[in-house]
Every structure is written in C-alpha cells, then in structure tokens.
Short mmCIF file of C-alpha atoms in Angstrom, two decimals:
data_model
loop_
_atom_site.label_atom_id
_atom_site.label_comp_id
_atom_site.label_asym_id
_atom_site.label_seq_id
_atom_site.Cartn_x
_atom_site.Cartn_y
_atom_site.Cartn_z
CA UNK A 1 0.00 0.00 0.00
CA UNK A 2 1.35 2.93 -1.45
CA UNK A 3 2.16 5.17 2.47
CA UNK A 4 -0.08 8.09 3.41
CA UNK A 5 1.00 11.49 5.70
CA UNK A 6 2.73 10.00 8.79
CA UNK A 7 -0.08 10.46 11.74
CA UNK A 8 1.54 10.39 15.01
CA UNK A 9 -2.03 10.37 17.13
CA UNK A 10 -3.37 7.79 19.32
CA UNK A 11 -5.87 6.87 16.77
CA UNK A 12 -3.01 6.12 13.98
CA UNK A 13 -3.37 1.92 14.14
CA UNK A 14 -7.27 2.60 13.66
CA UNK A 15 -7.53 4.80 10.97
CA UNK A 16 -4.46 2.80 9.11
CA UNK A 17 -6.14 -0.04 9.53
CA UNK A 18 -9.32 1.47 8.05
CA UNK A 19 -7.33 2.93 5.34
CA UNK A 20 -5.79 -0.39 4.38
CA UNK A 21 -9.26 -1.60 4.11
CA UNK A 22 -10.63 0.76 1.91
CA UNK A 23 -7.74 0.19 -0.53
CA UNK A 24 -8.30 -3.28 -0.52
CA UNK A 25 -11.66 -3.39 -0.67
CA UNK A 26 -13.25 -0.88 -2.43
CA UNK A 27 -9.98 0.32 -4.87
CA UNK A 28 -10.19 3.80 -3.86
CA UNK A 29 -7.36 6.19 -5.36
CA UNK A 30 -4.43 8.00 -2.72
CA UNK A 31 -5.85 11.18 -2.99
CA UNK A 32 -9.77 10.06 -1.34
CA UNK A 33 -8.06 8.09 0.78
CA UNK A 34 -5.97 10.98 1.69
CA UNK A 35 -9.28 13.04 2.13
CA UNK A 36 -10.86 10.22 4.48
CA UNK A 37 -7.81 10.34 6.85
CA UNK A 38 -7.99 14.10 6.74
CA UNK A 39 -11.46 14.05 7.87
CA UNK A 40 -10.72 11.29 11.27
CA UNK A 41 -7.60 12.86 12.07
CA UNK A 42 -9.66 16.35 12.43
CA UNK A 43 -12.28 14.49 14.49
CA UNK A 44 -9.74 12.21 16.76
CA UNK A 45 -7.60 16.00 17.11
CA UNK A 46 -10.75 17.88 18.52
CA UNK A 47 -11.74 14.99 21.07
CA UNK A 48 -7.91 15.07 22.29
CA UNK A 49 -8.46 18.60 23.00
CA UNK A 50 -12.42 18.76 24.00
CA UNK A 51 -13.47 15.45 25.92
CA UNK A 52 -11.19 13.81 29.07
CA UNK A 53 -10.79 10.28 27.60
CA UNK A 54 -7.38 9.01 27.23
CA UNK A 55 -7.45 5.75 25.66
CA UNK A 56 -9.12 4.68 21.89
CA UNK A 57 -10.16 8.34 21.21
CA UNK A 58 -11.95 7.20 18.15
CA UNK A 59 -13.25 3.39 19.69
CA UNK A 60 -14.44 5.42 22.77
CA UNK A 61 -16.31 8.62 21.24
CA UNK A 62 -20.11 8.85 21.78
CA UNK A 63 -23.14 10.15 19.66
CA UNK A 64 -22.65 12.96 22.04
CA UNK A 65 -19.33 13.34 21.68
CA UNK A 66 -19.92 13.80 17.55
CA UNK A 67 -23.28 16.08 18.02
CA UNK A 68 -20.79 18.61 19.91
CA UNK A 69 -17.85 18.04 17.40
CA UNK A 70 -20.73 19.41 14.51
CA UNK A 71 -21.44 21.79 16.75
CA UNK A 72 -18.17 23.14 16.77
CA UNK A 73 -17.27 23.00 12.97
CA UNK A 74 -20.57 25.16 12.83
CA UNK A 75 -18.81 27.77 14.98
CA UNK A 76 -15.75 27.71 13.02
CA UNK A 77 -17.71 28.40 10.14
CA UNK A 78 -17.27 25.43 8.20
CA UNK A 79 -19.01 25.11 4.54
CA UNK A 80 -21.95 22.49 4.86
CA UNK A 81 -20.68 20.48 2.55
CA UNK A 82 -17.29 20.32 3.73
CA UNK A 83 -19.64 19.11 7.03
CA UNK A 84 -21.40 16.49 4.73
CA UNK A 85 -18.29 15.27 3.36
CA UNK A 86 -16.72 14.68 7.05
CA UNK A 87 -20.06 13.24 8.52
CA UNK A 88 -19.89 10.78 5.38
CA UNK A 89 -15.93 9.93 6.12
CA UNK A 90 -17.34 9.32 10.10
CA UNK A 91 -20.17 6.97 8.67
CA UNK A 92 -17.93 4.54 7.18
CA UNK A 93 -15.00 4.66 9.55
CA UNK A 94 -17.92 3.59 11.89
CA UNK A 95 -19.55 1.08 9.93
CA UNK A 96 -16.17 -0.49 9.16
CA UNK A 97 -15.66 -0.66 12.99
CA UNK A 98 -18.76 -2.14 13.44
CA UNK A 99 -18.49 -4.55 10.72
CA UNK A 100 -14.78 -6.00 12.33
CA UNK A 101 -16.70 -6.05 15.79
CA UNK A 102 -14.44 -3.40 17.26
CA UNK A 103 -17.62 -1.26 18.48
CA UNK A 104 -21.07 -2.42 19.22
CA UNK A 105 -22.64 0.81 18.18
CA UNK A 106 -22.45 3.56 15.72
CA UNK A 107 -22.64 6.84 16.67
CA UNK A 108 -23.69 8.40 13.22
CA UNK A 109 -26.40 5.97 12.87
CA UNK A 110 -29.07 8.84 13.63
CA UNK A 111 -26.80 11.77 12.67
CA UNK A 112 -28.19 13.50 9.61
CA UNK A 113 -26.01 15.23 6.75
CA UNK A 114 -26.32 19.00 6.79
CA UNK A 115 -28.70 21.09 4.19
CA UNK A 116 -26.59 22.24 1.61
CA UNK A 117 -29.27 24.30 -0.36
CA UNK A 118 -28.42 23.96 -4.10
CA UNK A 119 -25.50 25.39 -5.88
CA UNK A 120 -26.38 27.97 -8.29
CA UNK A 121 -24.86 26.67 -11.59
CA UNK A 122 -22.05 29.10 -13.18
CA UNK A 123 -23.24 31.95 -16.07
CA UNK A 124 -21.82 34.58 -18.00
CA UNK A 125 -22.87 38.25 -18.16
CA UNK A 126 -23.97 39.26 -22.01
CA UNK A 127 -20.99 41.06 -22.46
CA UNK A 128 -18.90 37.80 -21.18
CA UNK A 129 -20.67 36.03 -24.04
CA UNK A 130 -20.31 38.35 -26.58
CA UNK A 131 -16.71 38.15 -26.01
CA UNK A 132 -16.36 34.53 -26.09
CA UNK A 133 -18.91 34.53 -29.16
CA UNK A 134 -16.47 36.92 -31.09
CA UNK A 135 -13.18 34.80 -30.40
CA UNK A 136 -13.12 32.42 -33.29
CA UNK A 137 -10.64 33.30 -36.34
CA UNK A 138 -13.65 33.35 -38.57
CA UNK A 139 -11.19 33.79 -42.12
CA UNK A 140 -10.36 29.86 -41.36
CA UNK A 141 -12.78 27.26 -41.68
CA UNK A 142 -12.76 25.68 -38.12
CA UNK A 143 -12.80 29.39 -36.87
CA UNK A 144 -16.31 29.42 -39.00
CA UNK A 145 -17.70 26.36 -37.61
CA UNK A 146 -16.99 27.37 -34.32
CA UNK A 147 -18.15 30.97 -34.14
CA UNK A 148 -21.66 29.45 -35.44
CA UNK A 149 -21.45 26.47 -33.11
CA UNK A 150 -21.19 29.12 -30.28
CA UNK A 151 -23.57 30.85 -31.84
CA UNK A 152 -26.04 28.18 -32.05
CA UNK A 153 -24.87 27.13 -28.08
CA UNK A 154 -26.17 30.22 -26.88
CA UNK A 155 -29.20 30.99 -29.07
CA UNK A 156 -30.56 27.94 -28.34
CA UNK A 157 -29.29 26.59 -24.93
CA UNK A 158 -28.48 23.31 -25.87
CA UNK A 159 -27.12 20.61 -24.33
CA UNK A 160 -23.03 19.53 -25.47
CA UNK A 161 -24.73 16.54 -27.37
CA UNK A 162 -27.28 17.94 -29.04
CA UNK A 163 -25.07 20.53 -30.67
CA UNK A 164 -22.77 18.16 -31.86
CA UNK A 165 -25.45 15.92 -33.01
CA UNK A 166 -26.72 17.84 -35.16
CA UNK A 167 -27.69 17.13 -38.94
CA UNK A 168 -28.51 19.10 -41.77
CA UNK A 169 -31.80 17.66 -41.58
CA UNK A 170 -32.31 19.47 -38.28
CA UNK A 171 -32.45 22.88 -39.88
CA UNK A 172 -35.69 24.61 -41.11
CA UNK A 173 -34.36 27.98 -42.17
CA UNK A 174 -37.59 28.98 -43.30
CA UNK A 175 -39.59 29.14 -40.04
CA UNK A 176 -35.90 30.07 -38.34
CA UNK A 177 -35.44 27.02 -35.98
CA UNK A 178 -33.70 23.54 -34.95
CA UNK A 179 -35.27 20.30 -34.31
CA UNK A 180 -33.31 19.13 -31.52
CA UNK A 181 -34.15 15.59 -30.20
CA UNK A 182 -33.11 15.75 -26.46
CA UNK A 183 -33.36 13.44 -23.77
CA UNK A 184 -35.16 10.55 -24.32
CA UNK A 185 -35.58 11.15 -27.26
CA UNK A 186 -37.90 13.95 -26.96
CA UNK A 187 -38.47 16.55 -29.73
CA UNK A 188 -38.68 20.41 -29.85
CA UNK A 189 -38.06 23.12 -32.24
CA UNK A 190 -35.77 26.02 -30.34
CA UNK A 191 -35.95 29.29 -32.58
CA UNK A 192 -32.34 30.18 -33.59
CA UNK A 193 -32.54 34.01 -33.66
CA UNK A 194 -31.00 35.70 -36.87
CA UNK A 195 -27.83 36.54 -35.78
CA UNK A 196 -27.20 32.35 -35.11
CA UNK A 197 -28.88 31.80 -38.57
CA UNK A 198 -26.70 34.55 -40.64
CA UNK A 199 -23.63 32.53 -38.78
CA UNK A 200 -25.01 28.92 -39.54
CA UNK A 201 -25.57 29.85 -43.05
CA UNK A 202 -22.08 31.76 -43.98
CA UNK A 203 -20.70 28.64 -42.35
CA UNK A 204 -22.64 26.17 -44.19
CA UNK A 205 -21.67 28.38 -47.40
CA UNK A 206 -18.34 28.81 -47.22
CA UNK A 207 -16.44 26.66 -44.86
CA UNK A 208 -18.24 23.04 -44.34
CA UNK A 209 -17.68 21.46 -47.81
CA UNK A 210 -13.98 21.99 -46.91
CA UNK A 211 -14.34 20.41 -43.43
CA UNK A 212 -16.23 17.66 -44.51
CA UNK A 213 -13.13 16.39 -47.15
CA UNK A 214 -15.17 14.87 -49.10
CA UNK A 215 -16.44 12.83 -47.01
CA UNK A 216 -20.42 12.05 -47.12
CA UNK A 217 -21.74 13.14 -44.31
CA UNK A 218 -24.86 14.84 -43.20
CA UNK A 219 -23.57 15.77 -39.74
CA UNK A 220 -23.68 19.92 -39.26
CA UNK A 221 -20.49 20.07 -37.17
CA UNK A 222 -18.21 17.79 -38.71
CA UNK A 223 -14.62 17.66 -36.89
CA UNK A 224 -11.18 16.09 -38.09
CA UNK A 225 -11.49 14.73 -41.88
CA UNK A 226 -15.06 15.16 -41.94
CA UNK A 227 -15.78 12.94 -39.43
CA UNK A 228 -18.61 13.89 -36.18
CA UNK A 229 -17.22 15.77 -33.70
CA UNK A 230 -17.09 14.63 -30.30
CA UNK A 231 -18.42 16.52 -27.07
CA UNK A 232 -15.09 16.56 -25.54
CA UNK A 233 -13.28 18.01 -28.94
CA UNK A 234 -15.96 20.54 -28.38
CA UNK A 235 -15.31 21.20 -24.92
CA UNK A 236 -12.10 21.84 -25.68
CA UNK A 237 -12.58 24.43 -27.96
CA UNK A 238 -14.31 26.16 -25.64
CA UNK A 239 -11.75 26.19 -23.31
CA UNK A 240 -9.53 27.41 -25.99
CA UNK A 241 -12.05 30.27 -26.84
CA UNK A 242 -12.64 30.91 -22.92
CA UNK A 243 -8.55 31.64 -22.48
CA UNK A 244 -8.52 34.11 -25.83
CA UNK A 245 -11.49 35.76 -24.49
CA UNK A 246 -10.07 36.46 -21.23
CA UNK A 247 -12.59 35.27 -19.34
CA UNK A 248 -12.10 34.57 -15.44
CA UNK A 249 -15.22 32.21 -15.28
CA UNK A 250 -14.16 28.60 -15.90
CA UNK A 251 -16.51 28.63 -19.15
CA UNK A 252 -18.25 25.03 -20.72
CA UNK A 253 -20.84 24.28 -22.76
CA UNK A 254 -22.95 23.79 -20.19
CA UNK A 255 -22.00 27.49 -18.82
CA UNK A 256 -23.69 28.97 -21.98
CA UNK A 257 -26.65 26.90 -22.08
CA UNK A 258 -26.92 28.87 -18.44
CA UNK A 259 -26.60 31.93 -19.65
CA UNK A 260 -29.30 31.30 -22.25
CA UNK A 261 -31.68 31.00 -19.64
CA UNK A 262 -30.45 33.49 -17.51
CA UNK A 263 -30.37 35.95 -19.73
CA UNK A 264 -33.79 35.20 -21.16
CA UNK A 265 -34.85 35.49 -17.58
CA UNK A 266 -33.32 38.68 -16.78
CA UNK A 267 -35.31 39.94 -19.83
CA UNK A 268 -38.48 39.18 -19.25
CA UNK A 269 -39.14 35.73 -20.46
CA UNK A 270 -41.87 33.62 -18.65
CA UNK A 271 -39.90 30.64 -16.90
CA UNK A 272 -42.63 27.96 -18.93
CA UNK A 273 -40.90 29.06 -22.17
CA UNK A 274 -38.00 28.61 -20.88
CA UNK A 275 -38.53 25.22 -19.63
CA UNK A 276 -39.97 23.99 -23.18
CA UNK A 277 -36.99 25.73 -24.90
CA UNK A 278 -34.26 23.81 -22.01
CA UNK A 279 -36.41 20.57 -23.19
CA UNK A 280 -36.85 19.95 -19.04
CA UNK A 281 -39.57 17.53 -18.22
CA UNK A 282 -40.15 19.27 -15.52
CA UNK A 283 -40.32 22.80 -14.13
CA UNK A 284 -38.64 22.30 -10.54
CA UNK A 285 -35.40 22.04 -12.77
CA UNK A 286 -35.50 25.06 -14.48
CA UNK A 287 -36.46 27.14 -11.34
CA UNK A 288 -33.10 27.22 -10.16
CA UNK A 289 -32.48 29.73 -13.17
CA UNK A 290 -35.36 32.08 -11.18
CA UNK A 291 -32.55 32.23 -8.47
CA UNK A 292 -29.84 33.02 -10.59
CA UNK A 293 -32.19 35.93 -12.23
CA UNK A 294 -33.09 37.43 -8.31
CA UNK A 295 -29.34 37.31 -7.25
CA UNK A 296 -28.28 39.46 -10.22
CA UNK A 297 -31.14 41.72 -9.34
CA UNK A 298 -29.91 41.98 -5.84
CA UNK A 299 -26.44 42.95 -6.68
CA UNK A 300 -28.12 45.73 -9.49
CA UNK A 301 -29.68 47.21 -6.75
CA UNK A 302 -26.95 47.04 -4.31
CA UNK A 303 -24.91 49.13 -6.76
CA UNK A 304 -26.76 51.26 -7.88
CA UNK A 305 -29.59 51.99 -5.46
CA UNK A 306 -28.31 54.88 -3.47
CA UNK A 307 -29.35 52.87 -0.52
CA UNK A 308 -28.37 49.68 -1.51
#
C-alpha cells in the first residue's frame, strides 16, 4: 500500500487499519483516501483537545461526543458540505468498525447530513458572451464552424450533445429554428434568432464542404477529416475560446446553455418558455435559473440603489 502522511495520534493503528481496508476493498485512489484520513484525524484532534478520555479516542467517542464536534465545525464556520463530506468519512470509519466487531454501536447511525441548499450553476454576463462569441478566427474554416457552433450554443441553450449531433436535416431555415431531439428522445423546435442563422448559413456556405473532405456526411459540425465531432473536442474548444477571451469564469458548454436561460430570464421571459426551450420535463429544474435571475437583481440594486 502505497504510504499516506505519517499520523503520530493515538488513533493512527485505527484509521491505518481502516485505510488499508478501503484500498483493498473498495480500490479507492491516494488522494480520497488521503481526504478520508484528513477528515478522522480532524475528528480524533478535537476529542484530544475537547473530551477527558485518554485511551481509543476514536473506539471510545459517543453520539454525544460527535453532536458537539458538529457543533463546533458550525462555529468555526465550516461550509456544509465540507460538514457532509466529514459526517460521510465518520459513517464509514464507523460502519467499518462495526463490521470488524471493534464497536457495538455507531454513533452516526441517527446523525443526519447537513442542508446544503443547491448550488447555483455558473453563467456569463452578455458582455462575457459576446466576447467569447467573437473569439473564433472566422477567415479559417474551423474558426467558421466554431463561431456558429457558439452561436447556435447560446441561441438555443443546448445541451453539449445535441449541438454536436446535429444534422442538416435538423435545420428549417424557413420558419428560423432547430429540431433538436433531447433526452429521451424527446423533440422540440428552439428558434435560432438571426444573428445564429446569418452565422449557420455563412458557415454552411463557405467553410463546411472543406471540413467535410469529401467525405459524405450529413452531420452539421463535422470535426477532423469530416468525421462527427465529439463533445469533448468541443469542450475543448471552448476552453480554448474561454482563455482568448479572457474570461475569469471557468466557461463550458454547459456554462452557456446557463446563460441562455439566464439571460432570457433577466429579460423578461416567462420561466414555462423557458422550460420547453431547455427541453426539461419538468419545471422544478429550471427554477433554479429564477434564483440566478433574483441574485443578479440583488447585486443591481446594491450598486446602484443609493441605498443599496
């Protein structure tokens, strides 16, 4: 076993041991293990300091003992989830003691993870985008495709694989919109706005034939030698883009789909729309977008109420 941070501590033999175990057993890579013993040593550390026991810290700690240990991480100001991940490295440090019949109970059987409320996902301001939308060499071919594949991202907030799904047949440029088949197989038509359609149709005019090498294809977004491009070549265009751009926010394709809703929020849009035009079965999942909307409206009015 490949050896961890030296842990001089009375609880050292048991959380080796515990180590060795999940290494063993379940596979698991240096660096969680790493994070596991990080998470006991903090807890064996604070009942050295905060409870009068002298022997098997760890063996010997009660429910009580971990209730006030929460308690205290909550006074120290600990993220919750930094909480949840420590309550989840107790839980099976505890089960594995009770499994090997070193303890006859567990103390985090009735200890409950913390609420961690639910992350807002990452966006872009408009001006963000239009930077990142504006970063392609658009005199080369692949700088083509990819201005109106970011184009199409944002106009449409679609998913990584729908984009790169995409087939010729997908296009009505008549009535102005894609027919995307999402998740589970599910159909919609997403309008693609005109500046997206002027882009998709200078590309399709002067730079896909020469992508596409010949090669038959009806894919929209061909990549190397006309072949379909995959979501990770994609990605890491983006990433490419993101760096020219200068953008601070760790941008992916997912970030734009984000900021299509977002911004559609922030402008009025009713949050139904939205959901149809996200292709989300249901509307709990695109409410989270209805946060991301109020907290830029809290931080307009902090700057520029005058008393904000």
């Amino acid at each position: 076993m490949d050896l961890l941070i030296a842990m001089p501590t009375p609880a050292s033999l048991e959380i080796q041991a515990f180590l060795q175990h999940l290494w063993l057993e379940r596979g698991l890579s240096k660096n969680t293990r790493e994070a596991y013993q990080r998470d006991l040593l903090l807890f064996s550390e604070w009942l050295q300091e905060h409870t009068q026991n002298l022997g098997k810290l760890l063996l010997s700690a009660s429910e009580e003992d971990l209730r006030r240990f929460l308690g205290w991480r909550y006074e120290q100001g600990y993220h919750p989830r930094s909480t949840a991940r420590q309550i989840s490295s107790l839980r099976a440090f505890y089960r594995y003691l009770l499994q090997s019949e070193q303890i006859t109970t567990d103390i985090t059987a009735n200890i409950d993870m913390p609420h961690q409320g639910k992350a807002l996902p990452k966006t872009l301001s408009e001006e963000e985008v239009e930077s990142l939308l504006s970063s392609p060499d658009t005199d080369t071919a692949i700088g083509l495709r990819d201005r109106a594949m970011l184009e199409i991202l944002y106009a449409c907030g679609l998913r990584i694989s729908e984009l790169v799904n995409l087939k010729l047949d997908n296009i009505n440029f008549r009535q102005g919109v894609l027919r995307i088949i999402g998740k589970g197989r599910k159909e919609r038509l997403v309008p693609m706005g005109q500046n997206a359609i002027e882009w998709l149709q200078q590309y399709i005019r002067q730079a896909r034939g020469d992508l596409l090498n010949q090669y038959d294809s009806r894919t929209l977004f061909p990549g190397r030698q006309g072949r379909p491009m995959t979501r990770q070549t994609f990605w890491h265009r983006i990433k490419h883009y993101n760096t020219i751009a200068g953008i601070t926010t760790d941008v992916s394709p997912h970030v734009l789909r984000h900021a299509f809703a977002t911004h559609l929020l922030n402008h009025g849009a009713d949050l139904r729309v939205v959901q149809l035009l996200l292709g989300h079965s249901d509307l709990s999942t695109t409410q989270i977008y209805t946060h991301i909307a109020n907290h830029r409206l809290s931080e307009l009015h902090r700057e520029h109420h005058p008393r904000g």
